[in-house]
Coordinates of C-alpha atoms and ligand atoms in Angstrom, one line a residue:
M30 CA 21.4 79.0 28.2
M31 CA 22.6 77.7 24.9
A32 CA 26.5 76.6 25.4
E33 CA 29.4 77.9 23.0
I34 CA 31.1 75.0 20.8
I35 CA 34.5 75.3 21.2
N36 CA 35.9 74.7 17.9
G37 CA 38.6 72.2 18.4
K38 CA 39.7 72.6 15.1
A39 CA 40.5 75.8 15.1
I40 CA 42.0 75.6 18.2
A41 CA 44.4 72.5 16.4
E42 CA 45.1 74.8 13.9
Q43 CA 46.6 77.8 16.1
V44 CA 49.1 75.3 17.9
S45 CA 49.8 74.1 14.5
S46 CA 51.3 76.8 13.4
G47 CA 53.3 77.1 16.4
L48 CA 55.0 73.7 15.5
L49 CA 56.0 74.7 12.0
S50 CA 58.9 76.9 13.3
R51 CA 60.0 74.4 15.6
V52 CA 60.3 72.4 12.7
A53 CA 61.9 74.8 10.4
E54 CA 63.9 75.3 13.0
L55 CA 65.0 71.7 13.3
K56 CA 65.4 71.2 9.5
R57 CA 68.0 74.5 9.6
N58 CA 69.7 72.1 11.7
G59 CA 69.4 69.4 9.7
I60 CA 66.9 67.5 11.7
I61 CA 63.8 66.0 10.4
P62 CA 61.3 65.1 13.4
G63 CA 60.7 61.0 12.7
L64 CA 57.4 59.0 13.7
G65 CA 56.9 55.5 13.7
V66 CA 54.2 54.1 13.6
I67 CA 52.7 50.6 14.6
L68 CA 49.8 49.2 13.2
V69 CA 49.2 45.6 13.8
G70 CA 45.5 44.0 12.5
D71 CA 42.9 45.6 10.5
D72 CA 40.7 47.5 13.1
P73 CA 39.1 49.8 10.7
A74 CA 39.2 52.6 13.4
S75 CA 42.6 52.4 14.0
A76 CA 43.2 52.7 10.0
V77 CA 41.6 55.8 9.8
Y78 CA 43.7 57.3 13.1
V79 CA 46.7 56.0 11.6
R80 CA 45.9 57.4 8.2
N81 CA 44.9 60.9 9.8
K82 CA 48.4 61.1 12.1
K83 CA 50.4 60.7 8.8
K84 CA 48.7 63.4 7.1
T85 CA 49.0 65.8 10.4
G86 CA 52.5 65.1 10.5
E87 CA 53.4 65.5 7.2
K88 CA 51.7 68.7 6.7
L89 CA 53.8 69.7 9.6
G90 CA 57.2 68.5 8.3
I91 CA 57.8 65.6 10.2
E92 CA 58.6 62.2 8.4
V93 CA 56.1 59.2 9.6
F94 CA 57.0 55.9 9.0
I95 CA 53.9 53.1 9.3
E96 CA 54.7 49.4 9.7
H97 CA 51.3 47.7 9.0
L98 CA 51.4 44.0 10.6
P99 CA 48.9 41.4 9.6
R100 CA 46.3 40.5 12.7
N101 CA 48.2 37.2 14.1
T102 CA 52.0 38.7 13.8
E103 CA 54.1 37.1 16.9
P104 CA 54.6 39.4 20.2
D105 CA 58.3 39.1 19.1
Q106 CA 58.0 40.7 15.8
V107 CA 56.7 43.6 17.2
E108 CA 59.1 43.4 20.1
D109 CA 62.0 43.2 17.4
L110 CA 60.7 46.0 15.5
I111 CA 60.4 48.1 18.8
N112 CA 64.0 47.6 19.5
R113 CA 65.0 48.2 15.7
W114 CA 63.4 51.2 16.5
N115 CA 64.8 52.4 19.7
E116 CA 68.1 52.3 18.1
N117 CA 67.5 53.9 14.4
S118 CA 68.3 57.8 15.1
E119 CA 65.8 58.9 12.2
I120 CA 62.9 57.6 14.7
D121 CA 62.3 60.5 17.4
G122 CA 59.4 59.2 18.8
M123 CA 57.4 55.6 18.0
I124 CA 53.8 54.8 18.9
V125 CA 52.0 51.4 18.5
Q126 CA 48.7 51.8 17.6
L127 CA 45.7 50.1 20.2
P128 CA 44.0 47.8 20.5
L129 CA 46.3 45.4 20.1
P130 CA 45.2 42.1 18.9
P131 CA 44.5 39.4 22.0
Q132 CA 48.1 37.6 21.8
F133 CA 50.0 41.0 22.9
E134 CA 50.1 41.7 26.4
K135 CA 49.6 45.7 26.1
Q136 CA 51.1 47.1 28.8
K137 CA 54.2 44.8 28.4
T138 CA 54.6 45.8 24.8
L139 CA 54.1 49.4 25.5
D140 CA 56.4 49.3 27.9
L141 CA 59.2 47.6 25.8
V142 CA 59.4 51.8 23.7
D143 CA 62.2 53.4 24.9
P144 CA 60.7 56.2 27.3
R145 CA 63.0 58.9 25.2
K146 CA 60.6 57.7 22.2
D147 CA 57.4 57.5 24.0
V148 CA 55.7 60.3 22.3
D149 CA 52.0 58.7 23.4
G150 CA 53.3 58.8 26.8
F151 CA 51.8 55.1 27.8
S152 CA 55.0 53.6 29.0
S153 CA 54.8 52.6 32.7
A154 CA 58.0 55.2 33.1
N155 CA 56.1 58.1 31.2
L156 CA 52.8 57.9 33.3
G157 CA 54.9 57.2 36.3
R158 CA 56.7 60.6 36.0
L159 CA 53.4 62.4 35.1
L160 CA 52.0 61.0 38.6
S161 CA 55.1 62.1 40.4
G162 CA 55.1 65.5 39.0
Q163 CA 58.0 65.3 36.4
P164 CA 56.0 64.7 33.6
R165 CA 58.0 63.8 30.0
F166 CA 55.8 62.9 27.4
I167 CA 51.9 63.8 28.4
P168 CA 49.5 61.6 26.9
G169 CA 48.2 63.4 23.6
T170 CA 44.4 63.2 24.6
P171 CA 44.8 64.9 28.3
Q172 CA 47.0 67.1 26.8
G173 CA 44.7 68.1 24.2
V174 CA 42.2 68.6 26.5
L175 CA 44.3 70.9 28.8
E176 CA 45.2 72.9 25.9
I177 CA 41.3 73.2 25.1
L178 CA 40.7 74.7 29.0
K179 CA 43.7 76.9 28.4
R180 CA 42.4 78.1 25.1
T181 CA 39.0 79.0 25.6
N182 CA 40.2 80.4 29.1
T183 CA 38.5 77.6 31.2
R184 CA 39.8 78.6 35.0
I185 CA 40.5 74.7 36.7
K186 CA 42.3 76.5 39.9
G187 CA 40.9 75.2 42.8
R188 CA 37.7 74.4 40.8
H189 CA 35.8 70.8 40.7
S190 CA 36.4 68.7 37.4
V191 CA 34.7 65.5 37.3
I192 CA 36.2 62.7 35.2
I193 CA 34.0 59.8 33.7
G194 CA 36.3 57.2 33.0
R195 CA 39.9 55.9 34.6
S196 CA 42.1 54.5 31.3
T197 CA 45.4 54.8 31.5
I198 CA 45.5 57.1 28.2
V199 CA 42.5 59.3 29.1
G200 CA 40.9 59.4 32.5
R201 CA 44.1 58.4 35.1
P202 CA 46.5 60.8 33.2
M203 CA 43.8 63.4 33.0
A204 CA 43.5 63.3 36.7
A205 CA 47.1 63.6 37.0
L206 CA 47.4 66.7 34.8
L207 CA 44.5 68.6 36.4
L208 CA 45.9 67.8 40.1
R209 CA 49.6 69.1 39.5
K210 CA 50.5 72.0 41.7
V211 CA 51.6 74.8 39.4
E212 CA 52.9 77.9 39.3
D213 CA 51.1 78.9 36.0
G214 CA 47.6 78.4 37.1
W215 CA 47.0 75.3 35.0
G216 CA 46.5 72.3 37.5
D217 CA 46.0 72.5 40.8
A218 CA 42.2 71.7 40.2
T219 CA 40.2 69.5 42.9
V220 CA 39.2 66.1 40.8
T221 CA 36.7 63.5 40.9
V222 CA 37.1 60.3 38.9
C223 CA 34.1 58.3 38.1
H224 CA 34.4 54.4 36.8
S225 CA 31.7 51.9 35.8
R226 CA 31.7 51.0 39.7
T227 CA 30.7 54.7 41.0
E228 CA 27.6 54.7 42.6
N229 CA 24.9 57.6 41.3
I230 CA 27.4 58.9 38.7
P231 CA 24.8 61.9 38.1
R232 CA 25.2 62.8 42.1
Y233 CA 28.8 63.9 41.1
T234 CA 28.6 65.0 37.7
R235 CA 25.9 67.6 38.8
L236 CA 28.6 69.1 41.2
A237 CA 31.3 69.5 38.0
D238 CA 32.3 73.1 36.9
I239 CA 34.4 71.2 34.3
L240 CA 33.1 67.6 33.4
I241 CA 35.3 65.9 30.9
V242 CA 33.6 62.7 29.9
A243 CA 36.3 59.6 28.3
V244 CA 33.4 56.1 28.9
G245 CA 32.9 55.3 25.2
R246 CA 29.3 55.3 25.2
A247 CA 27.4 57.1 23.0
R248 CA 25.5 59.8 24.3
F249 CA 26.0 58.8 27.9
V250 CA 25.6 61.8 29.6
K251 CA 22.3 63.6 29.5
K252 CA 21.1 67.2 30.4
E253 CA 20.2 66.4 33.6
M254 CA 23.6 65.2 34.7
V255 CA 25.2 68.8 34.2
K256 CA 25.5 71.6 36.2
E257 CA 24.1 75.1 35.0
G258 CA 26.6 76.7 33.1
A259 CA 29.8 73.9 33.6
V260 CA 32.3 73.3 30.7
V261 CA 32.0 70.1 29.1
I262 CA 34.8 68.1 27.4
D263 CA 33.4 65.4 25.4
V264 CA 36.8 63.1 25.1
G265 CA 34.1 59.8 23.7
S266 CA 34.1 58.9 19.8
N267 CA 31.7 56.4 18.9
R268 CA 30.6 55.1 15.2
V269 CA 27.1 54.9 15.2
D270 CA 24.8 54.0 12.2
N271 CA 27.9 55.4 10.2
K272 CA 28.3 58.5 12.1
W273 CA 30.8 59.7 14.8
V274 CA 29.1 60.0 18.2
G275 CA 30.3 61.5 21.5
D276 CA 29.8 60.1 24.8
V277 CA 27.4 63.3 25.5
D278 CA 24.1 63.6 24.6
E279 CA 23.1 66.8 22.1
G280 CA 20.7 67.9 24.7
V281 CA 23.8 69.1 27.0
R282 CA 24.4 71.9 24.8
E283 CA 21.3 73.6 26.8
V284 CA 22.6 73.7 30.2
A285 CA 26.5 73.7 29.5
S286 CA 28.3 77.2 29.2
K287 CA 31.0 75.7 26.6
I288 CA 31.7 72.3 25.2
T289 CA 33.1 70.2 22.7
P290 CA 31.6 68.5 19.8
V291 CA 32.2 65.3 18.1
P292 CA 33.9 65.1 15.6
G293 CA 36.2 68.4 15.2
G294 CA 36.3 68.9 19.4
V295 CA 39.1 66.6 21.3
G296 CA 40.2 64.3 18.4
P297 CA 42.0 67.2 16.4
L298 CA 44.0 68.3 19.7
T299 CA 44.9 64.5 20.5
V300 CA 46.9 64.4 17.2
I301 CA 48.1 67.7 17.6
M302 CA 49.7 67.1 21.0
L303 CA 51.4 63.7 19.5
M304 CA 53.2 65.7 17.0
K305 CA 54.3 68.3 19.6
N306 CA 55.8 65.6 21.8
T307 CA 57.4 64.1 18.4
I308 CA 58.6 67.3 17.7
Q309 CA 60.0 67.8 21.1
A310 CA 61.9 64.5 21.2
A311 CA 63.7 66.0 17.7
E312 CA 64.8 68.9 19.6
W313 CA 66.1 66.5 22.4
R314 CA 67.9 64.9 19.4
L315 CA 69.9 68.2 18.3
K316 CA 70.5 69.0 21.8
G317 CA 72.1 65.6 22.5
S318 CA 70.4 64.7 25.4
Ligands
NAP9 N1 38.9 62.1 20.5 C1 40.2 61.4 21.1 O1 41.1 61.9 20.3 C2 39.9 60.0 21.4 C3 41.4 59.7 22.4 C4 41.2 58.4 23.1 C5 39.9 58.2 23.3 N2 38.7 58.5 23.0 C6 37.1 57.8 23.2 O2 36.9 58.1 24.2 C7 36.3 57.0 25.0 C8 37.3 56.6 26.0 O3 38.4 56.3 25.8 P1 39.0 54.8 26.3 O4 40.6 54.4 25.6 O5 39.6 55.6 28.0 O6 38.1 54.0 27.0 P2 38.1 52.6 27.9 O7 39.8 52.4 27.8 O8 37.2 51.9 27.6 O9 37.8 52.8 29.3 C9 36.3 53.3 29.3 C10 36.4 54.0 31.1 O10 35.1 54.2 31.0 C11 34.1 53.4 32.2 N3 33.1 53.0 32.2 C12 32.5 52.3 31.2 N4 31.0 52.2 31.1 C13 30.7 53.1 32.2 C14 29.7 53.4 32.8 N5 28.4 52.7 32.3 N6 29.4 54.1 33.9 C15 30.7 54.3 34.3 N7 31.7 54.6 33.3 C16 32.2 53.6 32.5 C17 35.5 52.5 32.4 O11 35.1 52.2 33.6 P3 36.3 50.8 34.2 O12 37.5 51.4 34.2 O13 35.2 50.1 35.5 O14 35.7 49.7 33.3 C18 36.3 53.0 32.1 O15 37.0 53.5 32.7 C19 36.2 56.3 23.8 O16 34.8 56.6 23.0 C20 37.0 56.7 22.7 O17 37.0 56.6 21.5 C21 38.7 59.7 22.2

């Protein structure tokens, strides 16, 4: 079997066209959605991600404000900026680009963002809401993965999804999303989460109908670890020899039924879902809620 390669870019464009009409409606009502991005330091990958967010946002008619601060910025200064943006009505959504330099406590910083503006969905309040089944903003990557599963008609209800990785930005919210009790069929999965302390990872991955890989190790998942016909979602993005490489080895294409490539798989969806959350926040501003 040779896997169908899922075109994440094309799916992102489909989502994007639905968003354009929502932005147009906001503009008819005098609202331009605003996204504030805080970037601290000079991590080259972060700079690329931020540029990409600006470009994607502006294509959709979202105003993207970038505050780029030096690496040695004190946490207090970032706190002041977040507080100002929390009060600024032109900023509907705000994100703090990760990773932050070592002087910052990551979760403490993320929790300063008003949960109604936390369009990354990384605050404890919004992660908690997702777990309790009342999501406000779902983090972009897991939301993007779910969108891929929907648009490729990959049934998840009752099936076994295995996630490798338990970070608060990918693995954990992904598990919560797939586990949701929902009426629309896009939840109710049986979920296994593997991580660096899991013994014998292949034992679990070989049982996966849907395998979602967010490890951050290039080509970590090999063909022998995957069940014939599984759907494989490669979240990884690793820079190797000046190229972007996923967490899944190319050989997996010989056994999977569908697979996302890197680049051009999950990445474009992550960005578009952030924009979708920002538009949602602007719609709430319009409704005054
Ligand atoms: N495409 C996108 O839009 C997008 C968005 C976000 C992230 N990413 C990429 O996705 C990958 C994961 O990101 P992340 O932020 O979730 O990373 P992370 O915070 O570093 O988490 C990695 C997870 O993988 C687990 N892990 C590490 N080595 C392992 C091993 N040898 N065996 C089993 N599990 C192992 C870790 O386990 P422990 O918890 O035990 O340490 C952790 O749970 C990265 O490549 C990142 O660049 C892509």
